[in-house]
């Protein structure tokens, strides 16, 4: 009887290790994907930064207008999201 208990305990330990291994590997994959996404975003920013810097010098009024429009859209989106949260609550 003691041997069977030890065998069950060992089997449970292996099962727990296997479950943990699966979760841990999934966690590592998510971290790796997230890291790759961040690196891609940084690369995109670097690649367009040159054009943006020169465009600001050449078109300051256009940049101000576009920035205002961007902020207005962001504010509308935030208001909409807040309204949706209130409706759900």
N, CA, C and O atoms as a GROMACS GRO file, in nm:
protein
  356
    1UNK      N    1   0.082  -0.119   0.000
    1UNK     CA    2   0.000   0.000   0.000
    1UNK      C    3   0.086   0.125   0.000
    1UNK      O    4   0.057   0.222  -0.069
    2UNK      N    5   0.192   0.122   0.077
    2UNK     CA    6   0.282   0.238   0.082
    2UNK      C    7   0.347   0.262  -0.053
    2UNK      O    8   0.366   0.376  -0.095
    3UNK      N    9   0.382   0.151  -0.122
    3UNK     CA   10   0.443   0.165  -0.255
    3UNK      C   11   0.347   0.231  -0.353
    3UNK      O   12   0.386   0.316  -0.434
    4UNK      N   13   0.219   0.190  -0.345
    4UNK     CA   14   0.120   0.247  -0.436
    4UNK      C   15   0.105   0.397  -0.408
    4UNK      O   16   0.094   0.477  -0.501
    5UNK      N   17   0.104   0.435  -0.280
    5UNK     CA   18   0.094   0.577  -0.244
    5UNK      C   19   0.214   0.655  -0.298
    5UNK      O   20   0.198   0.764  -0.352
    6UNK      N   21   0.333   0.599  -0.283
    6UNK     CA   22   0.454   0.664  -0.334
    6UNK      C   23   0.447   0.676  -0.485
    6UNK      O   24   0.484   0.779  -0.541
    7UNK      N   25   0.399   0.570  -0.552
    7UNK     CA   26   0.387   0.573  -0.698
    7UNK      C   27   0.287   0.679  -0.741
    7UNK      O   28   0.311   0.751  -0.838
    8UNK      N   29   0.175   0.689  -0.669
    8UNK     CA   30   0.076   0.792  -0.702
    8UNK      C   31   0.132   0.932  -0.679
    8UNK      O   32   0.109   1.023  -0.758
    9UNK      N   33   0.207   0.946  -0.571
    9UNK     CA   34   0.268   1.076  -0.541
    9UNK      C   35   0.367   1.114  -0.650
    9UNK      O   36   0.370   1.229  -0.694
   10UNK      N   37   0.448   1.018  -0.693
   10UNK     CA   38   0.545   1.044  -0.800
   10UNK      C   39   0.473   1.077  -0.931
   10UNK      O   40   0.514   1.168  -1.004
   11UNK      N   41   0.366   1.003  -0.958
   11UNK     CA   42   0.288   1.028  -1.080
   11UNK      C   43   0.227   1.168  -1.077
   11UNK      O   44   0.229   1.240  -1.177
   12UNK      N   45   0.175   1.206  -0.961
   12UNK     CA   46   0.116   1.340  -0.946
   12UNK      C   47   0.223   1.448  -0.961
   12UNK      O   48   0.200   1.552  -1.021
   13UNK      N   49   0.340   1.421  -0.906
   13UNK     CA   50   0.451   1.516  -0.917
   13UNK      C   51   0.489   1.536  -1.064
   13UNK      O   52   0.511   1.649  -1.108
   14UNK      N   53   0.499   1.427  -1.139
   14UNK     CA   54   0.532   1.436  -1.281
   14UNK      C   55   0.424   1.510  -1.359
   14UNK      O   56   0.454   1.590  -1.448
   15UNK      N   57   0.298   1.484  -1.324
   15UNK     CA   58   0.187   1.552  -1.391
   15UNK      C   59   0.193   1.702  -1.362
   15UNK      O   60   0.174   1.784  -1.452
   16UNK      N   61   0.219   1.739  -1.237
   16UNK     CA   62   0.231   1.880  -1.201
   16UNK      C   63   0.347   1.946  -1.275
   16UNK      O   64   0.335   2.059  -1.322
   17UNK      N   65   0.458   1.876  -1.285
   17UNK     CA   66   0.574   1.930  -1.357
   17UNK      C   67   0.541   1.949  -1.505
   17UNK      O   68   0.581   2.048  -1.565
   18UNK      N   69   0.468   1.854  -1.563
   18UNK     CA   70   0.431   1.864  -1.704
   18UNK      C   71   0.338   1.982  -1.726
   18UNK      O   72   0.355   2.059  -1.821
   19UNK      N   73   0.238   1.997  -1.638
   19UNK     CA   74   0.146   2.109  -1.650
   19UNK      C   75   0.220   2.242  -1.635
   19UNK      O   76   0.197   2.337  -1.710
   20UNK      N   77   0.308   2.248  -1.536
   20UNK     CA   78   0.385   2.370  -1.516
   20UNK      C   79   0.473   2.398  -1.638
   20UNK      O   80   0.483   2.513  -1.681
   21UNK      N   81   0.535   2.295  -1.692
   21UNK     CA   82   0.621   2.313  -1.809
   21UNK      C   83   0.544   2.373  -1.925
   21UNK      O   84   0.592   2.464  -1.993
   22UNK      N   85   0.423   2.323  -1.949
   22UNK     CA   86   0.341   2.376  -2.058
   22UNK      C   87   0.308   2.523  -2.036
   22UNK      O   88   0.319   2.605  -2.128
   23UNK      N   89   0.268   2.556  -1.915
   23UNK     CA   90   0.233   2.695  -1.883
   23UNK      C   91   0.356   2.785  -1.893
   23UNK      O   92   0.349   2.895  -1.947
   24UNK      N   93   0.467   2.738  -1.840
   24UNK     CA   94   0.589   2.818  -1.842
   24UNK      C   95   0.638   2.842  -1.985
   24UNK      O   96   0.680   2.953  -2.018
   25UNK      N   97   0.632   2.740  -2.069
   25UNK     CA   98   0.674   2.757  -2.209
   25UNK      C   99   0.581   2.854  -2.282
   25UNK      O  100   0.626   2.934  -2.364
   26UNK      N  101   0.452   2.847  -2.252
   26UNK     CA  102   0.358   2.943  -2.312
   26UNK      C  103   0.391   3.085  -2.267
   26UNK      O  104   0.387   3.179  -2.347
   27UNK      N  105   0.423   3.100  -2.139
   27UNK     CA  106   0.463   3.230  -2.084
   27UNK      C  107   0.586   3.284  -2.156
   27UNK      O  108   0.591   3.401  -2.193
   28UNK      N  109   0.686   3.199  -2.174
   28UNK     CA  110   0.808   3.241  -2.243
   28UNK      C  111   0.780   3.282  -2.387
   28UNK      O  112   0.838   3.378  -2.438
   29UNK      N  113   0.690   3.210  -2.454
   29UNK     CA  114   0.655   3.243  -2.592
   29UNK      C  115   0.584   3.378  -2.599
   29UNK      O  116   0.611   3.458  -2.689
   30UNK      N  117   0.495   3.403  -2.504
   30UNK     CA  118   0.426   3.532  -2.500
   30UNK      C  119   0.526   3.645  -2.479
   30UNK      O  120   0.518   3.748  -2.545
   31UNK      N  121   0.619   3.626  -2.387
   31UNK     CA  122   0.722   3.727  -2.364
   31UNK      C  123   0.806   3.752  -2.489
   31UNK      O  124   0.836   3.866  -2.522
   32UNK      N  125   0.842   3.645  -2.557
   32UNK     CA  126   0.922   3.658  -2.678
   32UNK      C  127   0.845   3.731  -2.787
   32UNK      O  128   0.900   3.818  -2.856
   33UNK      N  129   0.718   3.697  -2.804
   33UNK     CA  130   0.634   3.765  -2.903
   33UNK      C  131   0.619   3.913  -2.869
   33UNK      O  132   0.625   3.999  -2.957
   34UNK      N  133   0.600   3.941  -2.740
   34UNK     CA  134   0.585   4.080  -2.696
   34UNK      C  135   0.713   4.158  -2.723
   34UNK      O  136   0.709   4.271  -2.772
   35UNK      N  137   0.827   4.097  -2.692
   35UNK     CA  138   0.956   4.161  -2.715
   35UNK      C  139   0.976   4.188  -2.864
   35UNK      O  140   1.022   4.296  -2.901
   36UNK      N  141   0.941   4.093  -2.948
   36UNK     CA  142   0.954   4.111  -3.093
   36UNK      C  143   0.863   4.223  -3.141
   36UNK      O  144   0.901   4.302  -3.228
   37UNK      N  145   0.744   4.231  -3.086
   37UNK     CA  146   0.650   4.336  -3.124
   37UNK      C  147   0.705   4.474  -3.087
   37UNK      O  148   0.698   4.568  -3.166
   38UNK      N  149   0.761   4.484  -2.968
   38UNK     CA  150   0.819   4.611  -2.923
   38UNK      C  151   0.936   4.650  -3.014
   38UNK      O  152   0.948   4.765  -3.055
   39UNK      N  153   1.021   4.553  -3.046
   39UNK     CA  154   1.134   4.583  -3.135
   39UNK      C  155   1.087   4.628  -3.272
   39UNK      O  156   1.144   4.721  -3.330
   40UNK      N  157   0.982   4.565  -3.325
   40UNK     CA  158   0.929   4.606  -3.455
   40UNK      C  159   0.873   4.747  -3.450
   40UNK      O  160   0.893   4.826  -3.542
   41UNK      N  161   0.803   4.780  -3.343
   41UNK     CA  162   0.748   4.915  -3.328
   41UNK      C  163   0.861   5.018  -3.319
   41UNK      O  164   0.852   5.126  -3.379
   42UNK      N  165   0.965   4.986  -3.246
   42UNK     CA  166   1.078   5.078  -3.234
   42UNK      C  167   1.145   5.099  -3.369
   42UNK      O  168   1.183   5.210  -3.404
   43UNK      N  169   1.159   4.993  -3.445
   43UNK     CA  170   1.220   5.003  -3.577
   43UNK      C  171   1.134   5.089  -3.669
   43UNK      O  172   1.187   5.171  -3.745
   44UNK      N  173   1.003   5.070  -3.663
   44UNK     CA  174   0.913   5.154  -3.744
   44UNK      C  175   0.927   5.300  -3.707
   44UNK      O  176   0.932   5.387  -3.794
   45UNK      N  177   0.934   5.328  -3.577
   45UNK     CA  178   0.949   5.466  -3.532
   45UNK      C  179   1.079   5.527  -3.584
   45UNK      O  180   1.080   5.640  -3.632
   46UNK      N  181   1.186   5.451  -3.575
   46UNK     CA  182   1.315   5.502  -3.624
   46UNK      C  183   1.310   5.529  -3.773
   46UNK      O  184   1.366   5.628  -3.820
   47UNK      N  185   1.243   5.441  -3.848
   47UNK     CA  186   1.243   5.456  -3.993
   47UNK      C  187   1.162   5.577  -4.039
   47UNK      O  188   1.194   5.636  -4.142
   48UNK      N  189   1.058   5.614  -3.964
   48UNK     CA  190   0.980   5.731  -4.007
   48UNK      C  191   1.023   5.859  -3.936
   48UNK      O  192   0.984   5.968  -3.977
   49UNK      N  193   1.102   5.847  -3.834
   49UNK     CA  194   1.143   5.965  -3.756
   49UNK      C  195   1.214   6.069  -3.843
   49UNK      O  196   1.188   6.189  -3.829
   50UNK      N  197   1.299   6.026  -3.930
   50UNK     CA  198   1.373   6.116  -4.019
   50UNK      C  199   1.275   6.201  -4.100
   50UNK      O  200   1.290   6.323  -4.109
   51UNK      N  201   1.176   6.136  -4.159
   51UNK     CA  202   1.079   6.206  -4.243
   51UNK      C  203   0.994   6.303  -4.160
   51UNK      O  204   0.963   6.413  -4.204
   52UNK      N  205   0.957   6.261  -4.042
   52UNK     CA  206   0.876   6.346  -3.956
   52UNK      C  207   0.954   6.469  -3.913
   52UNK      O  208   0.902   6.581  -3.918
   53UNK      N  209   1.078   6.450  -3.872
   53UNK     CA  210   1.159   6.564  -3.829
   53UNK      C  211   1.171   6.669  -3.939
   53UNK      O  212   1.157   6.788  -3.912
   54UNK      N  213   1.196   6.626  -4.060
   54UNK     CA  214   1.208   6.721  -4.171
   54UNK      C  215   1.073   6.779  -4.209
   54UNK      O  216   1.065   6.896  -4.247
   55UNK      N  217   0.968   6.701  -4.201
   55UNK     CA  218   0.834   6.750  -4.233
   55UNK      C  219   0.787   6.856  -4.138
   55UNK      O  220   0.718   6.950  -4.178
   56UNK      N  221   0.822   6.845  -4.010
   56UNK     CA  222   0.784   6.946  -3.911
   56UNK      C  223   0.846   7.080  -3.947
   56UNK      O  224   0.782   7.184  -3.936
   57UNK      N  225   0.971   7.077  -3.989
   57UNK     CA  226   1.038   7.202  -4.028
   57UNK      C  227   0.974   7.263  -4.152
   57UNK      O  228   0.960   7.385  -4.160
   58UNK      N  229   0.935   7.180  -4.247
   58UNK     CA  230   0.880   7.229  -4.373
   58UNK      C  231   0.732   7.265  -4.365
   58UNK      O  232   0.687   7.352  -4.439
   59UNK      N  233   0.656   7.201  -4.278
   59UNK     CA  234   0.511   7.220  -4.273
   59UNK      C  235   0.462   7.238  -4.129
   59UNK      O  236   0.383   7.156  -4.081
   60UNK      N  237   0.505   7.341  -4.060
   60UNK     CA  238   0.466   7.354  -3.918
   60UNK      C  239   0.316   7.372  -3.897
   60UNK      O  240   0.260   7.316  -3.803
   61UNK      N  241   0.249   7.450  -3.984
   61UNK     CA  242   0.105   7.472  -3.966
   61UNK      C  243   0.026   7.344  -3.988
   61UNK      O  244  -0.068   7.314  -3.915
   62UNK      N  245   0.064   7.269  -4.089
   62UNK     CA  246  -0.002   7.142  -4.116
   62UNK      C  247   0.015   7.047  -3.997
   62UNK      O  248  -0.079   6.978  -3.958
   63UNK      N  249   0.134   7.044  -3.941
   63UNK     CA  250   0.160   6.956  -3.826
   63UNK      C  251   0.073   6.995  -3.707
   63UNK      O  252   0.020   6.908  -3.638
   64UNK      N  253   0.059   7.124  -3.682
   64UNK     CA  254  -0.025   7.170  -3.571
   64UNK      C  255  -0.170   7.128  -3.592
   64UNK      O  256  -0.236   7.081  -3.499
   65UNK      N  257  -0.220   7.145  -3.714
   65UNK     CA  258  -0.358   7.107  -3.745
   65UNK      C  259  -0.378   6.956  -3.729
   65UNK      O  260  -0.476   6.912  -3.669
   66UNK      N  261  -0.285   6.880  -3.783
   66UNK     CA  262  -0.296   6.734  -3.772
   66UNK      C  263  -0.290   6.688  -3.627
   66UNK      O  264  -0.360   6.594  -3.587
   67UNK      N  265  -0.205   6.753  -3.549
   67UNK     CA  266  -0.195   6.717  -3.407
   67UNK      C  267  -0.326   6.746  -3.335
   67UNK      O  268  -0.373   6.665  -3.255
   68UNK      N  269  -0.386   6.862  -3.363
   68UNK     CA  270  -0.514   6.896  -3.301
   68UNK      C  271  -0.621   6.794  -3.339
   68UNK      O  272  -0.699   6.748  -3.255
   69UNK      N  273  -0.625   6.758  -3.467
   69UNK     CA  274  -0.723   6.659  -3.513
   69UNK      C  275  -0.701   6.524  -3.445
   69UNK      O  276  -0.796   6.456  -3.406
   70UNK      N  277  -0.576   6.488  -3.431
   70UNK     CA  278  -0.542   6.362  -3.363
   70UNK      C  279  -0.592   6.365  -3.219
   70UNK      O  280  -0.653   6.268  -3.172
   71UNK      N  281  -0.566   6.474  -3.148
   71UNK     CA  282  -0.608   6.486  -3.009
   71UNK      C  283  -0.761   6.484  -2.997
   71UNK      O  284  -0.815   6.425  -2.904
   72UNK      N  285  -0.830   6.548  -3.091
   72UNK     CA  286  -0.976   6.547  -3.089
   72UNK      C  287  -1.029   6.405  -3.109
   72UNK      O  288  -1.121   6.363  -3.038
   73UNK      N  289  -0.972   6.332  -3.203
   73UNK     CA  290  -1.015   6.194  -3.226
   73UNK      C  291  -0.988   6.106  -3.104
   73UNK      O  292  -1.069   6.021  -3.068
   74UNK      N  293  -0.874   6.129  -3.042
   74UNK     CA  294  -0.838   6.051  -2.923
   74UNK      C  295  -0.938   6.080  -2.810
   74UNK      O  296  -0.981   5.989  -2.739
   75UNK      N  297  -0.974   6.207  -2.795
   75UNK     CA  298  -1.069   6.245  -2.691
   75UNK      C  299  -1.207   6.183  -2.719
   75UNK      O  300  -1.273   6.134  -2.627
   76UNK      N  301  -1.250   6.187  -2.846
   76UNK     CA  302  -1.379   6.126  -2.882
   76UNK      C  303  -1.377   5.976  -2.852
   76UNK      O  304  -1.475   5.921  -2.801
   77UNK      N  305  -1.267   5.912  -2.884
   77UNK     CA  306  -1.256   5.768  -2.859
   77UNK      C  307  -1.262   5.739  -2.710
   77UNK      O  308  -1.328   5.644  -2.667
   78UNK      N  309  -1.193   5.821  -2.629
   78UNK     CA  310  -1.196   5.802  -2.484
   78UNK      C  311  -1.336   5.822  -2.429
   78UNK      O  312  -1.381   5.746  -2.343
   79UNK      N  313  -1.407   5.925  -2.478
   79UNK     CA  314  -1.544   5.949  -2.434
   79UNK      C  315  -1.634   5.831  -2.470
   79UNK      O  316  -1.715   5.787  -2.389
   80UNK      N  317  -1.618   5.780  -2.591
   80UNK     CA  318  -1.698   5.666  -2.635
   80UNK      C  319  -1.669   5.543  -2.548
   80UNK      O  320  -1.761   5.475  -2.504
   81UNK      N  321  -1.541   5.517  -2.523
   81UNK     CA  322  -1.504   5.401  -2.440
   81UNK      C  323  -1.557   5.415  -2.298
   81UNK      O  324  -1.605   5.318  -2.240
   82UNK      N  325  -1.550   5.536  -2.243
   82UNK     CA  326  -1.603   5.559  -2.108
   82UNK      C  327  -1.754   5.538  -2.105
   82UNK      O  328  -1.807   5.481  -2.009
   83UNK      N  329  -1.823   5.583  -2.209
   83UNK     CA  330  -1.968   5.564  -2.217
   83UNK      C  331  -2.002   5.416  -2.226
   83UNK      O  332  -2.098   5.370  -2.163
   84UNK      N  333  -1.926   5.340  -2.303
   84UNK     CA  334  -1.949   5.196  -2.314
   84UNK      C  335  -1.926   5.127  -2.180
   84UNK      O  336  -2.000   5.035  -2.144
   85UNK      N  337  -1.826   5.170  -2.106
   85UNK     CA  338  -1.799   5.112  -1.974
   85UNK      C  339  -1.915   5.140  -1.879
   85UNK      O  340  -1.954   5.053  -1.800
   86UNK      N  341  -1.971   5.264  -1.886
   86UNK     CA  342  -2.084   5.299  -1.799
   86UNK      C  343  -2.206   5.213  -1.833
   86UNK      O  344  -2.278   5.171  -1.743
   87UNK      N  345  -2.228   5.188  -1.962
   87UNK     CA  346  -2.343   5.108  -2.003
   87UNK      C  347  -2.331   4.965  -1.952
   87UNK      O  348  -2.430   4.903  -1.915
   88UNK      N  349  -2.208   4.912  -1.951
   88UNK     CA  350  -2.187   4.775  -1.906
   88UNK      C  351  -2.204   4.762  -1.755
   88UNK      O  352  -2.244   4.658  -1.704
   89UNK      N  353  -2.172   4.870  -1.683
   89UNK     CA  354  -2.176   4.866  -1.536
   89UNK      C  355  -2.316   4.869  -1.481
   89UNK      O  356  -2.335   4.865  -1.359
   0.00000   0.00000   0.00000
